[in-house]
Amino acid sequence: MMKRSSFPVATGLYVNYLLFGMFNIMLASHMSFLTEHLHTDQAGISLLVSAMGFGRLFTLYISGVLSDRYGRKPFIVAAGLLMAVFLVGIPLSPSFEMAIVLAVLAGVANSFLDSGTYPALIEAFPQSSGSATVLVRGFISVGAAFLPLMIIFFMNHDIFYGFSFFLPALIFALNAIYLFKMKFPDMRVQSPKKEPVGDTSVSSVEQPVKLEANERSKPRFWQEGVCLILLGFTGPTLLYIVQLWLPTFGQQFIGMTESESLRLLVYYNVGSLISVFVLVIVLRKWVKPVHIILIYPCISLLAFGALLLFKSGAAAIICASVIGFSISGVLQLTLTVMSEFFSQRKGQITGFVYTATSLSYTIIPVFTGFLLKHYQISSVFMLAIIVNVLGIVLAVFVNFRYSIVFPTGRKLTPNIVLEPK
């Protein structure tokens, strides 16, 4: 059951991620404008994206720990204000060096947002945490689908491109003030309700559990924990490759115009949004999050292969939509599965998973920029296929361990602890 009293604060949290959907592809969508304004090239813009990952990487774990100690609100409010500073500062930046500083600051803001929001949503909706966290991906998709349309509108009307930065910055600041006045859900772990024998539904995420079983069936951090952390790397790698380079792929590999290639991001995010609605429905009754993190990468692997195989605009539109559908929500559900295995320190495990995500944000833009500089754009999407296969292998092992730790018919009792074994 969802807590109605949590709806007002959840609304503010989801608005942040709608804006983050714009924020996340802002640099890639303004590639041509920013290369001219900052006197750099595509590799330079990739470096800016990596600087954001750098700022995120070195603050995410500690912000997760501090979020468990001091509460979610201070970090979420600070994140909104810092993101507003970044969005205002980039179009007005006098130099590339200043833009780098702002990008690092944006990475810090991103870490604050993630380490505060995901635990807050799990605490707000303990019986439907999988759906609550997947909805984050839905709002990201809405924002990311809207931004290219806004940019195309400004381009067609000769409006300064900076307004597509300034508008979300204003809303970020206003939403930070709104959330500052809100009461956040209680951070304390609630006493678990009695579950029927064999119930391993998503509702168990919030309730710390321990199997009455031998040592073999206990969660092992150095096995499924590490695999889930690595999935926190592979999933965002695919996201960033698509969000950063899909328009370039459309122009260089298929021969699309700039506005046509930007619309590929719209189709990608429409697919992502459809996926969220599907997940919210199927996660309630039919499928567990642990199964989705295996099924979706299998679908995206086929879509990436078809994208490279069929060189046409129509195929690119279909593949972009399918990739958006099959990537959407995987990272959020990875965190949900991690919470099922290790449920006592939600801020800390968020830090673990999103530190791996930050490594992806830091390394992948630079590496793909290097590939693009020395090879064709197709090499970047070949990398996506390799990473996709790795994600499938990791998900297979996690599903295997899940069947051992949470076997059907096994009764669950409280108090599992997060410890390596």
Short mmCIF file of C-alpha atoms in Angstrom, two decimals:
data_model
loop_
_atom_site.label_atom_id
_atom_site.label_comp_id
_atom_site.label_asym_id
_atom_site.label_seq_id
_atom_site.Cartn_x
_atom_site.Cartn_y
_atom_site.Cartn_z
CA MET A 1 0.00 0.00 0.00
CA MET A 2 1.17 3.52 -0.80
CA LYS A 3 1.11 6.14 1.93
CA ARG A 4 -1.14 9.02 0.86
CA SER A 5 0.74 11.36 3.20
CA SER A 6 3.87 10.74 1.13
CA PHE A 7 2.33 11.89 -2.17
CA PRO A 8 3.22 15.61 -1.76
CA VAL A 9 6.91 14.96 -1.12
CA ALA A 10 7.00 12.23 -3.80
CA THR A 11 5.61 14.75 -6.30
CA GLY A 12 8.56 17.04 -5.65
CA LEU A 13 11.01 14.14 -5.95
CA TYR A 14 9.58 13.08 -9.30
CA VAL A 15 9.62 16.67 -10.60
CA ASN A 16 13.35 16.73 -9.84
CA TYR A 17 13.85 13.68 -12.03
CA LEU A 18 11.70 15.08 -14.83
CA LEU A 19 14.12 18.03 -14.85
CA PHE A 20 17.05 15.62 -14.50
CA GLY A 21 15.90 13.96 -17.72
CA MET A 22 16.60 17.28 -19.43
CA PHE A 23 19.77 17.87 -17.44
CA ASN A 24 21.11 14.42 -18.32
CA ILE A 25 21.15 15.03 -22.08
CA MET A 26 21.60 18.80 -22.01
CA LEU A 27 25.26 18.80 -23.09
CA ALA A 28 24.83 16.15 -25.79
CA SER A 29 21.77 17.90 -27.21
CA HIS A 30 23.62 21.22 -27.44
CA MET A 31 26.82 19.71 -28.87
CA SER A 32 27.06 22.09 -31.85
CA PHE A 33 26.23 25.20 -29.81
CA LEU A 34 28.62 24.39 -26.97
CA THR A 35 31.57 23.43 -29.17
CA GLU A 36 31.35 26.90 -30.72
CA HIS A 37 30.66 28.77 -27.47
CA LEU A 38 33.42 27.03 -25.49
CA HIS A 39 35.88 26.81 -28.42
CA THR A 40 36.24 23.04 -28.21
CA ASP A 41 35.21 19.90 -30.14
CA GLN A 42 33.05 16.81 -29.53
CA ALA A 43 35.81 15.22 -27.44
CA GLY A 44 35.82 18.36 -25.29
CA ILE A 45 32.08 18.06 -24.63
CA SER A 46 32.67 14.40 -23.71
CA LEU A 47 35.26 15.64 -21.22
CA LEU A 48 32.62 17.89 -19.66
CA VAL A 49 30.33 14.88 -19.25
CA SER A 50 33.21 12.97 -17.67
CA ALA A 51 33.85 15.86 -15.28
CA MET A 52 30.25 15.48 -14.11
CA GLY A 53 30.92 11.78 -13.54
CA PHE A 54 34.10 12.66 -11.65
CA GLY A 55 32.24 14.95 -9.26
CA ARG A 56 29.60 12.29 -8.76
CA LEU A 57 32.08 9.46 -8.27
CA PHE A 58 33.98 11.07 -5.41
CA THR A 59 30.96 12.22 -3.43
CA LEU A 60 28.28 9.58 -3.96
CA TYR A 61 29.33 6.99 -1.39
CA ILE A 62 29.93 9.50 1.37
CA SER A 63 26.68 11.31 0.54
CA GLY A 64 24.86 7.97 0.84
CA VAL A 65 26.35 7.34 4.27
CA LEU A 66 25.58 10.89 5.41
CA SER A 67 22.06 10.58 4.01
CA ASP A 68 21.50 7.59 6.33
CA ARG A 69 22.79 9.66 9.25
CA TYR A 70 21.37 13.16 8.70
CA GLY A 71 18.30 12.57 6.55
CA ARG A 72 17.29 12.77 2.91
CA LYS A 73 15.96 16.32 2.73
CA PRO A 74 19.23 18.35 3.05
CA PHE A 75 20.85 16.46 0.18
CA ILE A 76 17.83 16.63 -2.13
CA VAL A 77 17.34 20.37 -1.57
CA ALA A 78 21.06 21.07 -2.06
CA ALA A 79 21.01 18.99 -5.26
CA GLY A 80 18.25 21.09 -6.81
CA LEU A 81 20.03 24.36 -6.03
CA LEU A 82 23.41 23.12 -7.34
CA MET A 83 21.84 21.86 -10.57
CA ALA A 84 20.23 25.27 -11.06
CA VAL A 85 23.67 26.89 -10.68
CA PHE A 86 25.12 24.53 -13.31
CA LEU A 87 22.31 25.13 -15.80
CA VAL A 88 22.56 28.90 -15.49
CA GLY A 89 26.35 28.87 -15.54
CA ILE A 90 27.10 26.76 -18.63
CA PRO A 91 25.60 29.05 -21.30
CA LEU A 92 27.17 32.07 -19.58
CA SER A 93 30.55 30.40 -18.94
CA PRO A 94 33.43 32.60 -20.19
CA SER A 95 35.80 29.65 -20.71
CA PHE A 96 36.03 25.89 -21.06
CA GLU A 97 37.87 25.70 -17.73
CA MET A 98 34.96 27.36 -15.92
CA ALA A 99 32.59 24.91 -17.62
CA ILE A 100 34.69 22.04 -16.24
CA VAL A 101 34.33 23.41 -12.70
CA LEU A 102 30.57 23.74 -13.15
CA ALA A 103 30.40 20.18 -14.51
CA VAL A 104 32.17 18.80 -11.42
CA LEU A 105 29.69 20.74 -9.28
CA ALA A 106 26.84 19.21 -11.29
CA GLY A 107 28.26 15.76 -10.56
CA VAL A 108 28.18 16.51 -6.84
CA ALA A 109 24.57 17.62 -7.22
CA ASN A 110 23.75 14.38 -9.03
CA SER A 111 25.21 12.31 -6.19
CA PHE A 112 23.19 14.27 -3.63
CA LEU A 113 20.02 13.75 -5.63
CA ASP A 114 20.43 9.98 -6.00
CA SER A 115 21.60 9.28 -2.44
CA GLY A 116 18.63 11.16 -1.02
CA THR A 117 15.81 10.37 -3.44
CA TYR A 118 15.94 6.58 -3.87
CA PRO A 119 16.02 5.80 -0.13
CA ALA A 120 13.28 8.41 0.42
CA LEU A 121 11.03 6.74 -2.16
CA ILE A 122 11.63 3.28 -0.69
CA GLU A 123 10.76 4.69 2.75
CA ALA A 124 7.70 6.49 1.41
CA PHE A 125 6.28 3.44 -0.39
CA PRO A 126 7.69 0.35 1.36
CA GLN A 127 5.11 -2.04 -0.08
CA SER A 128 5.64 -0.93 -3.70
CA SER A 129 9.25 0.23 -3.75
CA GLY A 130 9.95 -1.42 -7.12
CA SER A 131 7.20 0.58 -8.83
CA ALA A 132 8.14 3.76 -6.95
CA THR A 133 11.77 3.63 -8.08
CA VAL A 134 10.91 2.60 -11.65
CA LEU A 135 8.68 5.68 -11.93
CA VAL A 136 11.86 7.73 -11.56
CA ARG A 137 12.92 6.38 -14.95
CA GLY A 138 9.53 7.39 -16.34
CA PHE A 139 9.89 11.00 -15.28
CA ILE A 140 13.47 11.06 -16.60
CA SER A 141 12.11 9.86 -19.94
CA VAL A 142 9.43 12.56 -20.04
CA GLY A 143 12.01 15.27 -19.46
CA ALA A 144 14.46 13.78 -21.96
CA ALA A 145 11.74 13.48 -24.62
CA PHE A 146 10.64 17.08 -24.10
CA LEU A 147 14.09 18.71 -24.25
CA PRO A 148 14.87 17.98 -27.95
CA LEU A 149 11.46 19.36 -28.92
CA MET A 150 12.15 22.52 -26.92
CA ILE A 151 15.58 22.89 -28.56
CA ILE A 152 14.10 22.44 -32.05
CA PHE A 153 11.47 25.09 -31.24
CA PHE A 154 14.15 27.56 -30.10
CA MET A 155 16.26 26.78 -33.20
CA ASN A 156 13.32 27.39 -35.54
CA HIS A 157 12.55 30.74 -33.87
CA ASP A 158 16.17 31.95 -33.54
CA ILE A 159 15.94 32.07 -29.74
CA PHE A 160 19.17 31.98 -27.70
CA TYR A 161 19.93 28.33 -26.90
CA GLY A 162 20.63 29.23 -23.26
CA PHE A 163 16.91 29.51 -22.54
CA SER A 164 16.67 25.71 -22.70
CA PHE A 165 19.12 25.75 -19.77
CA PHE A 166 17.50 28.63 -17.87
CA LEU A 167 13.94 27.27 -17.79
CA PRO A 168 14.74 23.96 -16.02
CA ALA A 169 17.14 25.85 -13.73
CA LEU A 170 14.28 28.05 -12.55
CA ILE A 171 12.03 25.06 -11.89
CA PHE A 172 14.85 23.22 -10.05
CA ALA A 173 15.24 26.21 -7.70
CA LEU A 174 11.50 26.57 -7.07
CA ASN A 175 11.13 22.82 -6.45
CA ALA A 176 14.03 22.91 -3.96
CA ILE A 177 12.14 25.55 -1.98
CA TYR A 178 8.97 23.43 -2.15
CA LEU A 179 10.76 20.30 -0.88
CA PHE A 180 12.44 22.28 1.90
CA LYS A 181 8.98 22.92 3.34
CA MET A 182 7.84 19.29 3.02
CA LYS A 183 7.88 16.63 5.73
CA PHE A 184 9.86 13.58 4.57
CA PRO A 185 8.99 9.95 5.48
CA ASP A 186 10.45 8.35 8.58
CA MET A 187 13.93 6.91 7.94
CA ARG A 188 13.66 4.27 10.66
CA VAL A 189 13.18 0.69 9.47
CA GLN A 190 9.61 -0.36 10.19
CA SER A 191 8.75 -3.64 11.88
CA PRO A 192 7.99 -6.17 9.17
CA LYS A 193 4.49 -7.45 8.72
CA LYS A 194 3.99 -11.17 8.71
CA GLU A 195 4.34 -12.58 5.23
CA PRO A 196 2.80 -15.83 4.04
CA VAL A 197 5.14 -18.74 3.53
CA GLY A 198 6.94 -18.47 0.23
CA ASP A 199 6.12 -14.78 -0.36
CA THR A 200 9.14 -13.18 -2.04
CA SER A 201 7.32 -10.20 -3.53
CA VAL A 202 8.76 -6.73 -4.00
CA SER A 203 7.13 -5.69 -0.72
CA SER A 204 9.89 -7.48 1.14
CA VAL A 205 12.40 -4.87 0.00
CA GLU A 206 11.62 -2.56 2.89
CA GLN A 207 11.49 -5.31 5.46
CA PRO A 208 14.87 -6.60 6.65
CA VAL A 209 14.83 -10.37 6.34
CA LYS A 210 17.02 -13.32 7.02
CA LEU A 211 16.49 -16.82 5.79
CA GLU A 212 16.15 -19.63 8.28
CA ALA A 213 18.60 -21.64 6.26
CA ASN A 214 22.16 -22.81 6.16
CA GLU A 215 25.13 -20.58 5.38
CA ARG A 216 24.87 -21.38 1.67
CA SER A 217 21.52 -19.57 1.36
CA LYS A 218 22.58 -16.30 3.02
CA PRO A 219 23.21 -13.24 0.84
CA ARG A 220 26.89 -12.88 -0.01
CA PHE A 221 28.12 -9.40 -0.71
CA TRP A 222 31.19 -10.59 -2.61
CA GLN A 223 29.02 -12.61 -4.98
CA GLU A 224 25.59 -11.21 -5.84
CA GLY A 225 26.46 -7.90 -4.20
CA VAL A 226 29.46 -7.33 -6.46
CA CYS A 227 27.51 -8.49 -9.52
CA LEU A 228 24.76 -5.99 -8.78
CA ILE A 229 27.33 -3.23 -8.32
CA LEU A 230 28.82 -4.14 -11.71
CA LEU A 231 25.31 -3.98 -13.19
CA GLY A 232 25.35 -0.45 -11.80
CA PHE A 233 28.18 0.10 -14.30
CA THR A 234 26.90 -1.74 -17.38
CA GLY A 235 23.36 -0.33 -17.34
CA PRO A 236 24.37 3.36 -17.21
CA THR A 237 27.07 2.70 -19.82
CA LEU A 238 24.37 1.74 -22.31
CA LEU A 239 22.28 4.73 -21.26
CA TYR A 240 25.13 7.16 -21.75
CA ILE A 241 26.23 5.73 -25.08
CA VAL A 242 22.71 6.15 -26.44
CA GLN A 243 22.01 9.55 -24.88
CA LEU A 244 25.39 10.99 -25.82
CA TRP A 245 25.96 9.51 -29.27
CA LEU A 246 22.61 8.52 -30.78
CA PRO A 247 22.17 11.87 -32.59
CA THR A 248 25.75 11.62 -33.90
CA PHE A 249 25.04 8.05 -35.01
CA GLY A 250 21.98 9.25 -36.90
CA GLN A 251 23.96 11.94 -38.70
CA GLN A 252 27.19 10.08 -39.47
CA PHE A 253 26.04 6.47 -39.93
CA ILE A 254 22.57 6.97 -41.42
CA GLY A 255 22.85 10.43 -42.97
CA MET A 256 20.10 12.22 -41.04
CA THR A 257 19.91 15.98 -40.61
CA GLU A 258 20.62 17.48 -37.17
CA SER A 259 16.92 17.97 -36.32
CA GLU A 260 16.06 14.43 -37.54
CA SER A 261 18.85 12.93 -35.44
CA LEU A 262 17.66 14.83 -32.35
CA ARG A 263 14.23 13.28 -32.85
CA LEU A 264 15.81 9.85 -32.37
CA LEU A 265 16.19 10.83 -28.71
CA VAL A 266 12.47 11.56 -28.63
CA TYR A 267 11.66 8.07 -29.95
CA TYR A 268 14.16 6.58 -27.50
CA ASN A 269 12.49 8.32 -24.58
CA VAL A 270 8.97 7.46 -25.76
CA GLY A 271 10.02 3.79 -25.68
CA SER A 272 11.47 4.35 -22.23
CA LEU A 273 8.25 5.93 -21.01
CA ILE A 274 6.13 3.06 -22.36
CA SER A 275 8.41 0.64 -20.54
CA VAL A 276 7.80 2.37 -17.24
CA PHE A 277 4.03 1.95 -17.56
CA VAL A 278 4.54 -1.71 -18.46
CA LEU A 279 6.84 -2.27 -15.48
CA VAL A 280 4.50 -0.60 -13.02
CA ILE A 281 1.79 -3.08 -14.09
CA VAL A 282 3.81 -6.30 -14.37
CA LEU A 283 5.83 -5.75 -11.19
CA ARG A 284 2.62 -5.74 -9.16
CA LYS A 285 1.63 -9.34 -9.92
CA TRP A 286 3.56 -11.25 -12.53
CA VAL A 287 7.29 -10.47 -12.61
CA LYS A 288 9.96 -9.76 -10.01
CA PRO A 289 12.59 -7.01 -10.43
CA VAL A 290 15.34 -9.65 -10.50
CA HIS A 291 13.81 -11.17 -13.63
CA ILE A 292 13.50 -7.84 -15.42
CA ILE A 293 17.22 -7.08 -15.03
CA LEU A 294 17.85 -10.20 -17.15
CA ILE A 295 14.98 -9.99 -19.66
CA TYR A 296 15.53 -6.35 -20.63
CA PRO A 297 19.25 -6.64 -21.50
CA CYS A 298 18.41 -9.57 -23.80
CA ILE A 299 15.95 -7.35 -25.67
CA SER A 300 18.37 -4.40 -25.88
CA LEU A 301 21.12 -6.68 -27.27
CA LEU A 302 18.89 -7.58 -30.22
CA ALA A 303 17.99 -3.92 -30.76
CA PHE A 304 21.63 -2.74 -30.77
CA GLY A 305 22.49 -5.47 -33.27
CA ALA A 306 19.61 -4.43 -35.55
CA LEU A 307 20.63 -0.76 -35.27
CA LEU A 308 24.03 -1.57 -36.77
CA LEU A 309 22.71 -4.13 -39.26
CA PHE A 310 19.86 -2.17 -40.86
CA LYS A 311 21.16 1.18 -42.07
CA SER A 312 17.99 3.22 -42.56
CA GLY A 313 16.04 5.99 -40.87
CA ALA A 314 12.98 3.81 -40.26
CA ALA A 315 15.07 1.05 -38.68
CA ALA A 316 16.86 3.61 -36.50
CA ILE A 317 13.52 4.93 -35.23
CA ILE A 318 12.27 1.43 -34.37
CA CYS A 319 15.56 0.37 -32.76
CA ALA A 320 15.83 3.63 -30.78
CA SER A 321 12.34 3.02 -29.39
CA VAL A 322 13.10 -0.62 -28.49
CA ILE A 323 16.42 0.33 -26.88
CA GLY A 324 14.64 2.99 -24.84
CA PHE A 325 12.06 0.42 -23.79
CA SER A 326 14.60 -2.23 -22.81
CA ILE A 327 17.12 0.00 -21.01
CA SER A 328 14.51 1.85 -19.00
CA GLY A 329 14.29 1.03 -15.33
CA VAL A 330 17.10 -1.55 -15.27
CA LEU A 331 19.33 0.61 -13.05
CA GLN A 332 16.48 1.41 -10.65
CA LEU A 333 15.48 -2.26 -10.43
CA THR A 334 19.11 -3.24 -9.85
CA LEU A 335 19.01 -1.02 -6.79
CA THR A 336 15.70 -2.59 -5.73
CA VAL A 337 17.17 -6.09 -6.01
CA MET A 338 20.24 -4.94 -4.06
CA SER A 339 17.84 -3.72 -1.37
CA GLU A 340 16.18 -7.13 -1.27
CA PHE A 341 19.49 -8.86 -0.64
CA PHE A 342 20.94 -6.23 1.76
CA SER A 343 18.09 -4.22 3.23
CA GLN A 344 19.33 -2.49 6.38
CA ARG A 345 21.42 0.36 4.91
CA LYS A 346 19.55 1.78 1.96
CA GLY A 347 21.67 4.91 1.68
CA GLN A 348 24.88 2.89 1.79
CA ILE A 349 23.85 0.37 -0.87
CA THR A 350 22.65 3.25 -3.03
CA GLY A 351 26.17 4.60 -2.63
CA PHE A 352 27.68 1.26 -3.71
CA VAL A 353 25.57 0.91 -6.85
CA TYR A 354 25.76 4.54 -7.89
CA THR A 355 29.50 4.74 -7.31
CA ALA A 356 29.76 2.14 -10.08
CA THR A 357 27.34 4.27 -12.10
CA SER A 358 29.60 7.27 -11.57
CA LEU A 359 32.59 5.30 -12.84
CA SER A 360 30.60 4.71 -16.00
CA TYR A 361 29.72 8.41 -16.27
CA THR A 362 33.40 9.30 -15.83
CA ILE A 363 35.06 6.70 -18.07
CA ILE A 364 32.60 6.08 -20.89
CA PRO A 365 32.31 9.64 -22.29
CA VAL A 366 36.11 9.95 -22.52
CA PHE A 367 36.56 6.45 -23.95
CA THR A 368 33.77 6.83 -26.51
CA GLY A 369 35.12 10.26 -27.43
CA PHE A 370 38.49 8.59 -28.08
CA LEU A 371 36.81 5.92 -30.22
CA LEU A 372 34.97 8.54 -32.24
CA LYS A 373 38.15 10.53 -32.75
CA HIS A 374 40.09 7.56 -34.16
CA TYR A 375 37.35 5.30 -35.54
CA GLN A 376 33.82 5.52 -36.90
CA ILE A 377 30.70 6.03 -34.80
CA SER A 378 29.81 2.35 -35.32
CA SER A 379 32.71 1.42 -32.99
CA VAL A 380 30.93 3.18 -30.13
CA PHE A 381 27.83 1.03 -30.64
CA MET A 382 29.93 -2.11 -30.95
CA LEU A 383 31.18 -1.24 -27.46
CA ALA A 384 27.54 -1.06 -26.37
CA ILE A 385 26.99 -4.62 -27.60
CA ILE A 386 30.01 -5.89 -25.63
CA VAL A 387 28.82 -4.15 -22.45
CA ASN A 388 25.30 -5.47 -23.04
CA VAL A 389 26.56 -9.07 -23.19
CA LEU A 390 28.48 -8.55 -19.92
CA GLY A 391 25.30 -7.26 -18.28
CA ILE A 392 23.42 -10.40 -19.34
CA VAL A 393 26.10 -12.66 -17.83
CA LEU A 394 25.97 -10.75 -14.52
CA ALA A 395 22.15 -10.85 -14.44
CA VAL A 396 22.14 -14.62 -15.02
CA PHE A 397 24.34 -15.12 -11.94
CA VAL A 398 22.22 -12.75 -9.81
CA ASN A 399 19.07 -14.66 -10.79
CA PHE A 400 20.78 -17.93 -9.86
CA ARG A 401 21.77 -16.59 -6.43
CA TYR A 402 18.29 -15.11 -5.92
CA SER A 403 16.73 -18.55 -6.43
CA ILE A 404 19.00 -19.89 -3.67
CA VAL A 405 18.63 -17.02 -1.18
CA PHE A 406 14.87 -16.61 -1.69
CA PRO A 407 13.62 -20.12 -2.65
CA THR A 408 9.90 -20.63 -3.12
CA GLY A 409 8.30 -22.05 -0.01
CA ARG A 410 10.99 -20.82 2.37
CA LYS A 411 9.77 -18.87 5.37
CA LEU A 412 11.49 -15.52 6.01
CA THR A 413 12.35 -13.97 9.37
CA PRO A 414 13.80 -10.55 10.28
CA ASN A 415 17.24 -9.02 10.55
CA ILE A 416 19.61 -9.64 7.73
CA VAL A 417 22.84 -7.66 7.91
CA LEU A 418 25.02 -6.22 5.17
CA GLU A 419 28.29 -8.05 5.43
CA PRO A 420 30.69 -9.64 2.96
CA LYS A 421 30.88 -13.42 2.95
#
